[in-house]
Coordinates of C-alpha atoms and ligand atoms in Angstrom, one line a residue:
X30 CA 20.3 -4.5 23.9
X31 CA 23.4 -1.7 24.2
X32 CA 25.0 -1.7 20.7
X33 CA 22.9 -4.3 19.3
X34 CA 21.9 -4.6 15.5
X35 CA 18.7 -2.9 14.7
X36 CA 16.5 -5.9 14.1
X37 CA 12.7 -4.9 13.2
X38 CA 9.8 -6.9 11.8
X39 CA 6.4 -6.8 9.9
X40 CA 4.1 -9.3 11.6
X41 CA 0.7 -9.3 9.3
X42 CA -1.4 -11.7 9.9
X43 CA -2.7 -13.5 6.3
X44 CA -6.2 -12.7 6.5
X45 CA -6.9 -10.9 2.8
X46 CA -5.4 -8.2 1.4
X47 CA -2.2 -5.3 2.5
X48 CA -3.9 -2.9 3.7
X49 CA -2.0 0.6 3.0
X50 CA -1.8 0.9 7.1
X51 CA -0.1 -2.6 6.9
X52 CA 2.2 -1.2 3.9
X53 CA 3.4 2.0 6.3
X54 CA 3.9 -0.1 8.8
X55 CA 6.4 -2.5 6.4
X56 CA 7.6 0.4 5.3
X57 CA 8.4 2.5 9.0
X58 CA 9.9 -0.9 10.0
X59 CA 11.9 -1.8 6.8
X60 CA 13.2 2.4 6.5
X61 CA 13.9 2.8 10.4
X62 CA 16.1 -1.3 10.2
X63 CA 18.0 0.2 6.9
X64 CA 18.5 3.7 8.2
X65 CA 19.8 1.8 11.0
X66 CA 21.9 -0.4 9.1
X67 CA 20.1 -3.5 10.7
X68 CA 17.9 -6.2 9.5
X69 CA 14.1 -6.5 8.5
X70 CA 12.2 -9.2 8.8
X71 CA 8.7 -10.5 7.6
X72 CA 7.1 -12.9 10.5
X73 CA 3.5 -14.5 9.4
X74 CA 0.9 -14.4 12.5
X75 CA -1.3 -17.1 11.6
X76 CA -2.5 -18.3 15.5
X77 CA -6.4 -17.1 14.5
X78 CA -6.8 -20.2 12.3
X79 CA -10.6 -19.3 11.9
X80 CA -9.8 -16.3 10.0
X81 CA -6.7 -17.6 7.9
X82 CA -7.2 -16.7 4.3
X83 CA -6.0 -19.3 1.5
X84 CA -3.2 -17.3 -0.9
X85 CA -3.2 -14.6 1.2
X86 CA 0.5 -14.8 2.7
X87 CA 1.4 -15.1 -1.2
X88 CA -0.7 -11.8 -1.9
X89 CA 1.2 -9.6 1.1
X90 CA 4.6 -10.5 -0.4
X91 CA 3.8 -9.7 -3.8
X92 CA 2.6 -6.4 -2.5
X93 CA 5.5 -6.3 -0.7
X94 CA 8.0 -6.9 -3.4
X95 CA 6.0 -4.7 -6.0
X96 CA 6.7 -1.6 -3.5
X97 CA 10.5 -2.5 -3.2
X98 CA 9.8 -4.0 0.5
X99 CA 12.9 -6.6 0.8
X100 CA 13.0 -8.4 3.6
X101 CA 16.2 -9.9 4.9
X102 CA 14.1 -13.1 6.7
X103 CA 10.9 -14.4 5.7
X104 CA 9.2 -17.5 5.4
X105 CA 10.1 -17.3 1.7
X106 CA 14.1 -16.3 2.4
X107 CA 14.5 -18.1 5.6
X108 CA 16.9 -17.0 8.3
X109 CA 18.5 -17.8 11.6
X110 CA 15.3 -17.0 13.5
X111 CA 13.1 -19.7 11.5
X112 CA 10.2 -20.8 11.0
X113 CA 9.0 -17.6 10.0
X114 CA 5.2 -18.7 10.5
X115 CA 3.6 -19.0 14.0
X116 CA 1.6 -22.2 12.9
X117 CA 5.0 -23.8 12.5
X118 CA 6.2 -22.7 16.1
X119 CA 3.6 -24.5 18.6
X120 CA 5.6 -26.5 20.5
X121 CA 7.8 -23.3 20.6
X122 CA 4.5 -21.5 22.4
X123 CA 3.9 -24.6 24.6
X124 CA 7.1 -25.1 26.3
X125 CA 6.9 -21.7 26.9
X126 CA 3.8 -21.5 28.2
X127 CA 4.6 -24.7 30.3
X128 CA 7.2 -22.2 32.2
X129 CA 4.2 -20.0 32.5
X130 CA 2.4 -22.4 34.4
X131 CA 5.2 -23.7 36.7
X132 CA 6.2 -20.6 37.6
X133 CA 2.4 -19.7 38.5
X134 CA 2.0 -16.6 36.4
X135 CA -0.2 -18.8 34.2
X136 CA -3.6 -21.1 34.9
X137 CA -6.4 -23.3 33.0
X138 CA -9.7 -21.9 32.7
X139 CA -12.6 -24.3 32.3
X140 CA -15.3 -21.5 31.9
X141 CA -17.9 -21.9 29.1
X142 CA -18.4 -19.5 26.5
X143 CA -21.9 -19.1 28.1
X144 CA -20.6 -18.5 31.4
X145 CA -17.8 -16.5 30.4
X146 CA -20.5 -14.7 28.3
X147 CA -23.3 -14.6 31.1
X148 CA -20.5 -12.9 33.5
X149 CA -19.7 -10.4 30.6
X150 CA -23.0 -9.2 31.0
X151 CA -23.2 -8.9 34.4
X152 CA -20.5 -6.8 34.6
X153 CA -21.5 -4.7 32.3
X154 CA -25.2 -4.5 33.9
X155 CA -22.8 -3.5 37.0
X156 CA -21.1 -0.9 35.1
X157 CA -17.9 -2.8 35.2
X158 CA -15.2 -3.3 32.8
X159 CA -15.6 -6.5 31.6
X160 CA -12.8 -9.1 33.0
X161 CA -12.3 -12.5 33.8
X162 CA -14.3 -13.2 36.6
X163 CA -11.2 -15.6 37.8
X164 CA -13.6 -18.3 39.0
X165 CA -10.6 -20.8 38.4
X166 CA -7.8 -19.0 39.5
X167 CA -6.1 -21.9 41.8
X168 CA -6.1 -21.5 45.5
X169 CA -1.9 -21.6 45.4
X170 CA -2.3 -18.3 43.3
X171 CA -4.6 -16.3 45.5
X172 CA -7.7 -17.8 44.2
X173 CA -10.1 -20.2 45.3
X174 CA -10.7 -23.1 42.8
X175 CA -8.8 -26.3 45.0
X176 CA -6.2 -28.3 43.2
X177 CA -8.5 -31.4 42.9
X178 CA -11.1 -29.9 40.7
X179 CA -8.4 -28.3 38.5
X180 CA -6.7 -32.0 38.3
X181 CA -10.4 -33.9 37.3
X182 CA -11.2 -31.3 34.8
X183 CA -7.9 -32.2 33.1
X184 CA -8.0 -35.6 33.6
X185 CA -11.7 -35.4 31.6
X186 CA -9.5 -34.2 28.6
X187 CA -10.8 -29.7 29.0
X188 CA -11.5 -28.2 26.8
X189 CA -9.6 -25.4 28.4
X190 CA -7.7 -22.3 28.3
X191 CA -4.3 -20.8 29.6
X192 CA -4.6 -17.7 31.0
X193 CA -2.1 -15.0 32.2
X194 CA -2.5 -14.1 36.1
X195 CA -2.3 -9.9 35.6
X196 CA -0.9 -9.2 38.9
X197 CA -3.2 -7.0 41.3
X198 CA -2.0 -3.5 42.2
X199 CA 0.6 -2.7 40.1
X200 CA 1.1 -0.1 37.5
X201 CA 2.5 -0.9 34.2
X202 CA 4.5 1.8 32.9
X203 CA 6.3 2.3 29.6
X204 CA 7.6 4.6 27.2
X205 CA 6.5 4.5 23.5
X206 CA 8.6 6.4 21.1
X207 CA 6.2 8.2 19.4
X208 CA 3.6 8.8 22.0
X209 CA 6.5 9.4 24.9
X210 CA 5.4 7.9 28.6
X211 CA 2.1 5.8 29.3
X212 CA 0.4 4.1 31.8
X213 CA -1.6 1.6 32.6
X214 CA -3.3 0.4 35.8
X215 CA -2.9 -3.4 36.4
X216 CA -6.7 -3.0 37.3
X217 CA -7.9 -2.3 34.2
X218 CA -6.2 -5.3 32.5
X219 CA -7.7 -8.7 31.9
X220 CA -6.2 -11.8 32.9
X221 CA -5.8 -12.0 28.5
X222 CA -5.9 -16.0 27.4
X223 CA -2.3 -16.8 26.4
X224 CA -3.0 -20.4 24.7
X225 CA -6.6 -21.3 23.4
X226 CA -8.5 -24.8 23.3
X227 CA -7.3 -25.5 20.2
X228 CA -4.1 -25.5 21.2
X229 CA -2.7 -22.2 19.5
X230 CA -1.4 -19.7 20.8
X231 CA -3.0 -16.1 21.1
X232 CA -1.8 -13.1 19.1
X233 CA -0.5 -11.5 22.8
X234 CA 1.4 -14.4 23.8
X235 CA 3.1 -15.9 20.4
X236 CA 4.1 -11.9 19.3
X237 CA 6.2 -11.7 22.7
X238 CA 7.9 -15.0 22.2
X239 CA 8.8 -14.8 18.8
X240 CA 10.0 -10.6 19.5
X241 CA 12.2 -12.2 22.3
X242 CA 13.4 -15.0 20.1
X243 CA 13.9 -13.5 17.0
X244 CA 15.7 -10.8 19.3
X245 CA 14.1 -7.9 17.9
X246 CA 15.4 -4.6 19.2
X247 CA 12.6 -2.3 17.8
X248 CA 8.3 -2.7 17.5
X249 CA 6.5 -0.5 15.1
X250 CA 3.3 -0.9 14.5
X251 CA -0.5 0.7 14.5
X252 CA -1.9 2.5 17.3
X253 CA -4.6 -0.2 17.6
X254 CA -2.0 -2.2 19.5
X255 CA -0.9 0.4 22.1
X256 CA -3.7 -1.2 24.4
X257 CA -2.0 -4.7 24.2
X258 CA 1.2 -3.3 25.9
X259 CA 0.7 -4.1 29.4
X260 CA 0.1 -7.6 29.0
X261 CA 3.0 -7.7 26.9
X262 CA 5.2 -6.1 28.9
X263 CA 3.7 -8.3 31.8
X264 CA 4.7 -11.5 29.9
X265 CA 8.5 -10.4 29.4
X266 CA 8.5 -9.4 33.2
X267 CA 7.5 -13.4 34.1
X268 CA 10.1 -14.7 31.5
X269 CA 12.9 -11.9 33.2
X270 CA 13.3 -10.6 29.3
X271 CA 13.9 -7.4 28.3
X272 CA 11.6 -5.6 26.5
X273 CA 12.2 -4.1 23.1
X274 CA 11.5 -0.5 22.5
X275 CA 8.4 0.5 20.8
X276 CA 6.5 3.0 18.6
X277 CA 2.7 3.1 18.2
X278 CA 2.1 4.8 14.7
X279 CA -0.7 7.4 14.1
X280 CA -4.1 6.2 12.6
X281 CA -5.1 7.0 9.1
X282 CA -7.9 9.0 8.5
X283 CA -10.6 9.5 6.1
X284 CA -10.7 13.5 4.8
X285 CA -13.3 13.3 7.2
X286 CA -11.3 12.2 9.6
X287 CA -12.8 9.2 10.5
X288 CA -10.9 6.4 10.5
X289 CA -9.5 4.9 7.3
X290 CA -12.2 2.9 6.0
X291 CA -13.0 1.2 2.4
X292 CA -16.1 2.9 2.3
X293 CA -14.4 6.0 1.6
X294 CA -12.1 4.8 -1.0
X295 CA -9.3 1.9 -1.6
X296 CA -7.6 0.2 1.0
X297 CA -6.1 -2.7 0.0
X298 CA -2.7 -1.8 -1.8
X299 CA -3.6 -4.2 -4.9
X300 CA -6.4 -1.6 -5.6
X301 CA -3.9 0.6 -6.4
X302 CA -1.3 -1.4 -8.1
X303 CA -4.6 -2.5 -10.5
X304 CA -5.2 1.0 -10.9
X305 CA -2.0 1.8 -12.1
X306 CA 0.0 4.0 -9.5
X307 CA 3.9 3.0 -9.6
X308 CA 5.4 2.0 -6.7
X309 CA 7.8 5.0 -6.5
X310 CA 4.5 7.3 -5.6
X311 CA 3.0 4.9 -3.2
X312 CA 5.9 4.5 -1.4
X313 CA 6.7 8.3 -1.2
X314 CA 2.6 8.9 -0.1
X315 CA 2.4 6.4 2.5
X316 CA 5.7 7.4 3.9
X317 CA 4.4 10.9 4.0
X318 CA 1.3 9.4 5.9
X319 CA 2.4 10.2 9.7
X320 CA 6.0 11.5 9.0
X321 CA 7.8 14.9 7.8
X322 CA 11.1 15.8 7.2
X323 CA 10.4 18.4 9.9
X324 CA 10.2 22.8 9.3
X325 CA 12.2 24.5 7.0
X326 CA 12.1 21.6 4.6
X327 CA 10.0 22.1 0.9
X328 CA 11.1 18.5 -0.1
X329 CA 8.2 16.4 -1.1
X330 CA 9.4 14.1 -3.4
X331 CA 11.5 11.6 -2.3
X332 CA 13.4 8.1 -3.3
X333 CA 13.4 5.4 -1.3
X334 CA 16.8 5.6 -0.9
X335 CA 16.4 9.0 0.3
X336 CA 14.0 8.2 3.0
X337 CA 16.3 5.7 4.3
X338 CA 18.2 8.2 4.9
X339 CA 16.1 10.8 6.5
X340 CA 13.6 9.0 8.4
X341 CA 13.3 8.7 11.8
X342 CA 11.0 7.7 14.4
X343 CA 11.1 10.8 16.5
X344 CA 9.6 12.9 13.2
X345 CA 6.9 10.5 13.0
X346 CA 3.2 12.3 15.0
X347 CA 0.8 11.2 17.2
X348 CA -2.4 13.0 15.4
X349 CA -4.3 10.9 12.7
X350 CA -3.0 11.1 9.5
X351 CA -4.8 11.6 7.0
X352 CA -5.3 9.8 3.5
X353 CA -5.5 12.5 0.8
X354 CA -5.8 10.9 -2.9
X355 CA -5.4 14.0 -4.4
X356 CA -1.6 14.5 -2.8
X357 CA -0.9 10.6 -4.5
X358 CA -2.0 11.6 -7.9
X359 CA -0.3 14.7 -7.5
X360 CA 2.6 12.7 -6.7
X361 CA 2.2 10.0 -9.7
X362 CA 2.1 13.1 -11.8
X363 CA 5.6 14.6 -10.5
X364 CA 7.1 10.6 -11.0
X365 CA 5.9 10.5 -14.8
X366 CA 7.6 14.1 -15.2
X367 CA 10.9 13.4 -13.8
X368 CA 11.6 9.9 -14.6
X369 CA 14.0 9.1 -17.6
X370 CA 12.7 8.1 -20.9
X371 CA 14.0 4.9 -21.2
X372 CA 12.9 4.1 -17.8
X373 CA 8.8 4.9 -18.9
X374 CA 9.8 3.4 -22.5
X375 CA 10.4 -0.3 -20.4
X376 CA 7.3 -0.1 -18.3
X377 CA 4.6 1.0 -21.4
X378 CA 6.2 -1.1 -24.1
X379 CA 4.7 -4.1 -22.4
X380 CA 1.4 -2.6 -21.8
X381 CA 1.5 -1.3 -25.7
X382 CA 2.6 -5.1 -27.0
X383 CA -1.0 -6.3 -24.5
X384 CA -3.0 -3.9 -26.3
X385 CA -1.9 -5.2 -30.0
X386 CA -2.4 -8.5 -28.7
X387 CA -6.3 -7.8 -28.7
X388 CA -6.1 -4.8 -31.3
X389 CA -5.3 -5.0 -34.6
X390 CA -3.0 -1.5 -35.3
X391 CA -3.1 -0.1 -38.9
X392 CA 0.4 1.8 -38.2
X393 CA 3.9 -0.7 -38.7
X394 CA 4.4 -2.8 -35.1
X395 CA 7.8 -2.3 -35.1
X396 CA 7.6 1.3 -35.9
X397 CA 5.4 2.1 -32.8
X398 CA 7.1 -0.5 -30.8
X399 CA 10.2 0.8 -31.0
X400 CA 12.2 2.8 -28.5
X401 CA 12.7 5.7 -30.5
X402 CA 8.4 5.9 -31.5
X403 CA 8.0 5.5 -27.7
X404 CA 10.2 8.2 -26.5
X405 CA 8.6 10.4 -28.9
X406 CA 5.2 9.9 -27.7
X407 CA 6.8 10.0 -23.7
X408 CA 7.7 13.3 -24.3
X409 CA 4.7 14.8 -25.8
X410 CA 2.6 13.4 -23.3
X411 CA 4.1 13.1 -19.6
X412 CA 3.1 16.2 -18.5
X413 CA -0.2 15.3 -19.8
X414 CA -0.9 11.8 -18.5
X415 CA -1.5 11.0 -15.0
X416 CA -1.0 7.4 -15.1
X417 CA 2.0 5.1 -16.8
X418 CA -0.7 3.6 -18.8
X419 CA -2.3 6.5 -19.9
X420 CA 0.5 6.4 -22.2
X421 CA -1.5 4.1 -23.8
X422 CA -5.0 4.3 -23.2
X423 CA -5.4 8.3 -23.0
X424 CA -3.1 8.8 -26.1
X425 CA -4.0 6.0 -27.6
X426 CA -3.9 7.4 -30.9
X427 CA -0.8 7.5 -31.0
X428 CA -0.4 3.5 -31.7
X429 CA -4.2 3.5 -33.2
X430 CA -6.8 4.8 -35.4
X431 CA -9.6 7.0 -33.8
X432 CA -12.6 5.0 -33.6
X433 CA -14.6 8.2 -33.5
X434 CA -14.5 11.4 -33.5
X435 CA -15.5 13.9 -30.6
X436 CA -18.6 15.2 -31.6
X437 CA -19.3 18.2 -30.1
X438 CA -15.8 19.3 -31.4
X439 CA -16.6 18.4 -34.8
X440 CA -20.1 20.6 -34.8
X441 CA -17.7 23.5 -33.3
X442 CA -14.9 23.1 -36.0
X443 CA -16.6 22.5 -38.7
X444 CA -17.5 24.8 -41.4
X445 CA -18.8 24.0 -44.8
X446 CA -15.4 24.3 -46.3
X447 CA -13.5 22.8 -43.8
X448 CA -13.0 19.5 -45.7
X449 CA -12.0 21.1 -48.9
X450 CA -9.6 23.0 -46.8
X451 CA -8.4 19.6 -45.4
X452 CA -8.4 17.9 -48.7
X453 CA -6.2 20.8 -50.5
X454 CA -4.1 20.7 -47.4
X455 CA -3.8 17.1 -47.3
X456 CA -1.3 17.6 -51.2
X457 CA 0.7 19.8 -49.5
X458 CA 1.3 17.9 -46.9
X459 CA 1.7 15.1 -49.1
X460 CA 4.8 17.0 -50.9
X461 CA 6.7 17.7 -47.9
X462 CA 10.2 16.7 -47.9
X463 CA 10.7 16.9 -44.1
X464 CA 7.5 16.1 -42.5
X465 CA 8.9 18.1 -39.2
X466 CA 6.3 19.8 -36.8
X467 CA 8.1 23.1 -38.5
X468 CA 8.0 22.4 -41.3
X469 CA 4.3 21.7 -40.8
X470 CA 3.4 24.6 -38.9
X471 CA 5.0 26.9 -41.9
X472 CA 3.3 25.5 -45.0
X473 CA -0.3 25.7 -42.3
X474 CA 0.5 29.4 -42.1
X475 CA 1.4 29.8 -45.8
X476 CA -2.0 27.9 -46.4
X477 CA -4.4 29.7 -44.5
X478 CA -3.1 33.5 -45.2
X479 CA -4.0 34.2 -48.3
X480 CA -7.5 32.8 -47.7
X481 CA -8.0 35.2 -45.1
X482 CA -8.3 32.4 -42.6
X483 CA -7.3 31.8 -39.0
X484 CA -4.6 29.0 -38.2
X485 CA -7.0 27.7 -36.1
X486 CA -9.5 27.0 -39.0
X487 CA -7.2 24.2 -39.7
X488 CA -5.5 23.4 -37.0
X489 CA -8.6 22.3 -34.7
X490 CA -9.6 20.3 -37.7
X491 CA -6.5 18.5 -38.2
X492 CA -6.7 17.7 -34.4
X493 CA -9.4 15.9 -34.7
X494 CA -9.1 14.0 -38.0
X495 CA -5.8 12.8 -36.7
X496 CA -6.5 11.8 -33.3
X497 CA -10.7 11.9 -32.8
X498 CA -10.5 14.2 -29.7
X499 CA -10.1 17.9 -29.4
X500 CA -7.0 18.1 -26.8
X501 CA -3.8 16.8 -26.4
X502 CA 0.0 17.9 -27.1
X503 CA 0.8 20.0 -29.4
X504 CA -0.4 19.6 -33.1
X505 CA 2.5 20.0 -35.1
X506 CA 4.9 17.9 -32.6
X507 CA 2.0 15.0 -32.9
X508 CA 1.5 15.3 -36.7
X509 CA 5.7 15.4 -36.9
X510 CA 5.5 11.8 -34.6
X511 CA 2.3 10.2 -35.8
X512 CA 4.1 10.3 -39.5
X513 CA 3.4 11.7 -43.1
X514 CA 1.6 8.1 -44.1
X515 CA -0.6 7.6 -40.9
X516 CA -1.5 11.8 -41.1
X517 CA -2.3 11.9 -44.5
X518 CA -4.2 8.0 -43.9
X519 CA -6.3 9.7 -41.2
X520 CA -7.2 13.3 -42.8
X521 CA -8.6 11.5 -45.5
X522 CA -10.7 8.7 -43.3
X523 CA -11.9 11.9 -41.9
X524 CA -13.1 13.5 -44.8
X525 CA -14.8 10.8 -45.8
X526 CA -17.0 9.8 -42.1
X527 CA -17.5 13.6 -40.9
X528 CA -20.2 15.0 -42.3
X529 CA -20.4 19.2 -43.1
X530 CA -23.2 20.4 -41.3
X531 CA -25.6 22.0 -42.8
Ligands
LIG29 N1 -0.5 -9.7 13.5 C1 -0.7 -8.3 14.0 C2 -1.4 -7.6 12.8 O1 -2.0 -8.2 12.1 C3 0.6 -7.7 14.3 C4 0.6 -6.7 15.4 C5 2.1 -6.4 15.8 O2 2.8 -5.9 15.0 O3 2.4 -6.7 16.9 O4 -1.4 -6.4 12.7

């Protein structure tokens, strides 16, 4: 392995949804292989055939891809290493299994489910650790079960196992990356099933081939596997291969600090995309989710490009990490604020054009289509929106009427002159040149002095005629955007369906 390429992989297996464990483990894998200047590589684990969901392979890319997760092999892309999808490598597992068997680190196992069942409970009754009982362990390998029965049981066509022989008395020892040196005693490990009855392979035994094979130099992955190690590391001791180095990530954690659960809140990484978050803060969260820059550093927003470039494995913890939501919309919120214009203008202009599709917009389509409108309204609102799309759907009075109007503001604002104040306001505005938020604000000023009145007489008003709600950016700016025609449209549609209390 001295001064080979950095070769690491994401191995899900396609049983739904990514998971956002699943997405940090991508991501660990795919920053660590490009820090490294080496390759990542998407493997598919599809040996539980009982649990293999239609489309889901096709739903973990596209996940993938949307969160800028490029893998250099796949079974999309292809690669040296191919297949790329354990159902497509059986006869791969058999021949190596076939070794298993010759060399005698490997036997069949007849046992029922009932029996291997009944003997579970036994042992547990005995306060044992349930294990393979080894009842057909052959006599050549220290067991007792004669050749001859072994032979008739095959020659009656099984069903049967393969099993690994865990050698007795030995330690297995290790060291993981993250966790530093562990320990297992060969006792406490199972004699784990390497090939089932229905021919496929286990997750154990078809993970070591294919690491070996695809001659991956690196494993990362959840914590949840650190317990498969020994037999693992048993496996590449029978094959005389060398074992790659590992790192057993932290769990994620509930506030609670239970474990991540959908319960609490959205797992699945689709959830999120649905929802609206950009890729740029989910990457930047779930990155965060187990790893740190280390002291002395305030940085908390960071590219992809720039975590290539700082992360590393030894910065990542052992504790739980946990999932706070409120860090990952505090997050979104710094991505609207800092990203260009014209970037935001491309991703709401299509959400904008979906809306008109269903909603009929009294303003000009190519006015508030158009770059310049959007960039307007981007800059108004990005420090008030916490979403892309709220571009849209929070301001959406920006691109059409108000369908109503806030009515608790109205019964605060509204006096019995205020629409007589609106209406008189409404000629001046309608004989100004330059219909500039200054300009505005001035002739408001010049309006209300004289009658002894407060700005804000007119200006809460005007708020709500113009966009039906009593917050947002401010006035004069979103008067000055909205335009002369659609303003003086709206004041008067105001007039006319607010009512002055009486
Ligand atoms: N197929 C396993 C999973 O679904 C992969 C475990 C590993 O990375 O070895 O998580």
């Amino acid at each position: 392995m001295v001064g080979q390429r950095v070769r690491t992989r994401f191995a899900p297996s396609p049983t739904g949804y990514l998971h956002v464990g699943g997405l940090r483990t991508a991501l660990y894998n795919y920053l660590f292989a490009k820090k490294m200047h080496g390759e990542f590589i998407i493997r598919i684990e599809d040996t539980d055939q009982t649990r293999k969901v239609e489309g889901a392979q096709q739903n973990l890319v596209k996940s993938l891809e949307w969160a800028g997760i490029v893998a250099d092999e796949s079974p999309e892309k292809g690669g040296n290493f191919g297949p790329y999808v354990q159902s497509e490598r059986l006869d791969i597992y058999a021949r190596y299994c076939q070794q298993l068997l010759d060399d005698q680190h490997a036997y069949y196992c007849f046992a029922s489910h009932e029996e291997l069942e009944e003997n579970r409970q036994l042992q547990i009754k005995q306060g044992l650790q349930p294990k393979y009982n080894r009842k057909w362990l052959p006599e050549e390998m220290g067991g007792s079960m004669p050749p001859s029965a072994i032979r008739k049981k095959l020659d009656e066509g099984g069903p049967y196992v393969i099993r690994m022989k865990v050698p007795d008395y030995v330690s297995v020892w290790f060291e993981d990356i993250i966790r530093g040196p562990v320990e297992f005693d060969s006792a406490t490990i199972d004699d784990q099933v390497l090939m089932k009855s229905d021919g496929f392979p286990t997750y154990h035994f078809a993970s070591v081939i294919d690491d070996h094979l695809m001659e991956f130099t690196h494993i990362i992955r959840g914590e949840e596997w650190l317990s498969s190690m020994p037999k693992h590391l048993l496996l590449y001791e029978f094959f005389g291969w060398e074992p790659p180095k590992v790192a057993h990530l932290p769990l994620l954690l509930n506030a609670d600090r239970s474990k991540l659960s959908k319960r609490q809140g959205d797992v699945a990484v689709e959830d999120y995309i649905r929802k609206g978050y950009s890729s740029d803060a989910i990457i930047n969260f779930v990155a965060m989710l187990g790893w740190n820059e280390g002291e002395g550093s305030q940085q908390e927003v960071y590219s992809m490009e720039q975590l290539i470039e700082k992360f590393s494995l030894e910065r990542v913890g052992k504790a739980g990490a946990v999932f706070n939501i409120d860090k990952l919309n505090w997050l979104e919120k710094q991505y609207i604020k800092s990203r260009p214009t014209e970037n935001l203008v491309a991703v709401i202009k299509p959400i904008l054009l979906a809306e008109l599709e269903l909603k009929e917009s009294l303003m000009p389509p190519e006015v508030i289509t158009s770059d310049a409108y959007l960039a307007n309204v981007i800059e108004l609102m990005r420090e008030r929106v916490g979403f892309e799309h709220e571009f849209v759907s929070f301001s959406s009075y920006f691109f059409f009427e108000p369908a109503t109007y806030d009515e608790e503001a109205v019964k605060k604002r509204w006096m019995a002159d205020t629409n007589a104040l609106l209406r008189e306001f409404t000629d001046i505005l309608y004989s100004l040149e330059e219909f500039t938020a200054d300009n505005i604000e001035v002739k408001l000023k010049e309006f209300v002095a004289p009658k002894g009145l407060k700005a804000a007489a007119l200006i809460h008003p005007l708020r709500i005629v113009a966009s039906g709600v009593s917050f947002g950016p401010s006035l004069y700016h979103m008067l000055e955007v909205l335009g002369k025609e659609t303003v003086l449209r709206r004041i008067l549609k105001g007039i006319e369906h607010i009512d002055v209390p009486s």
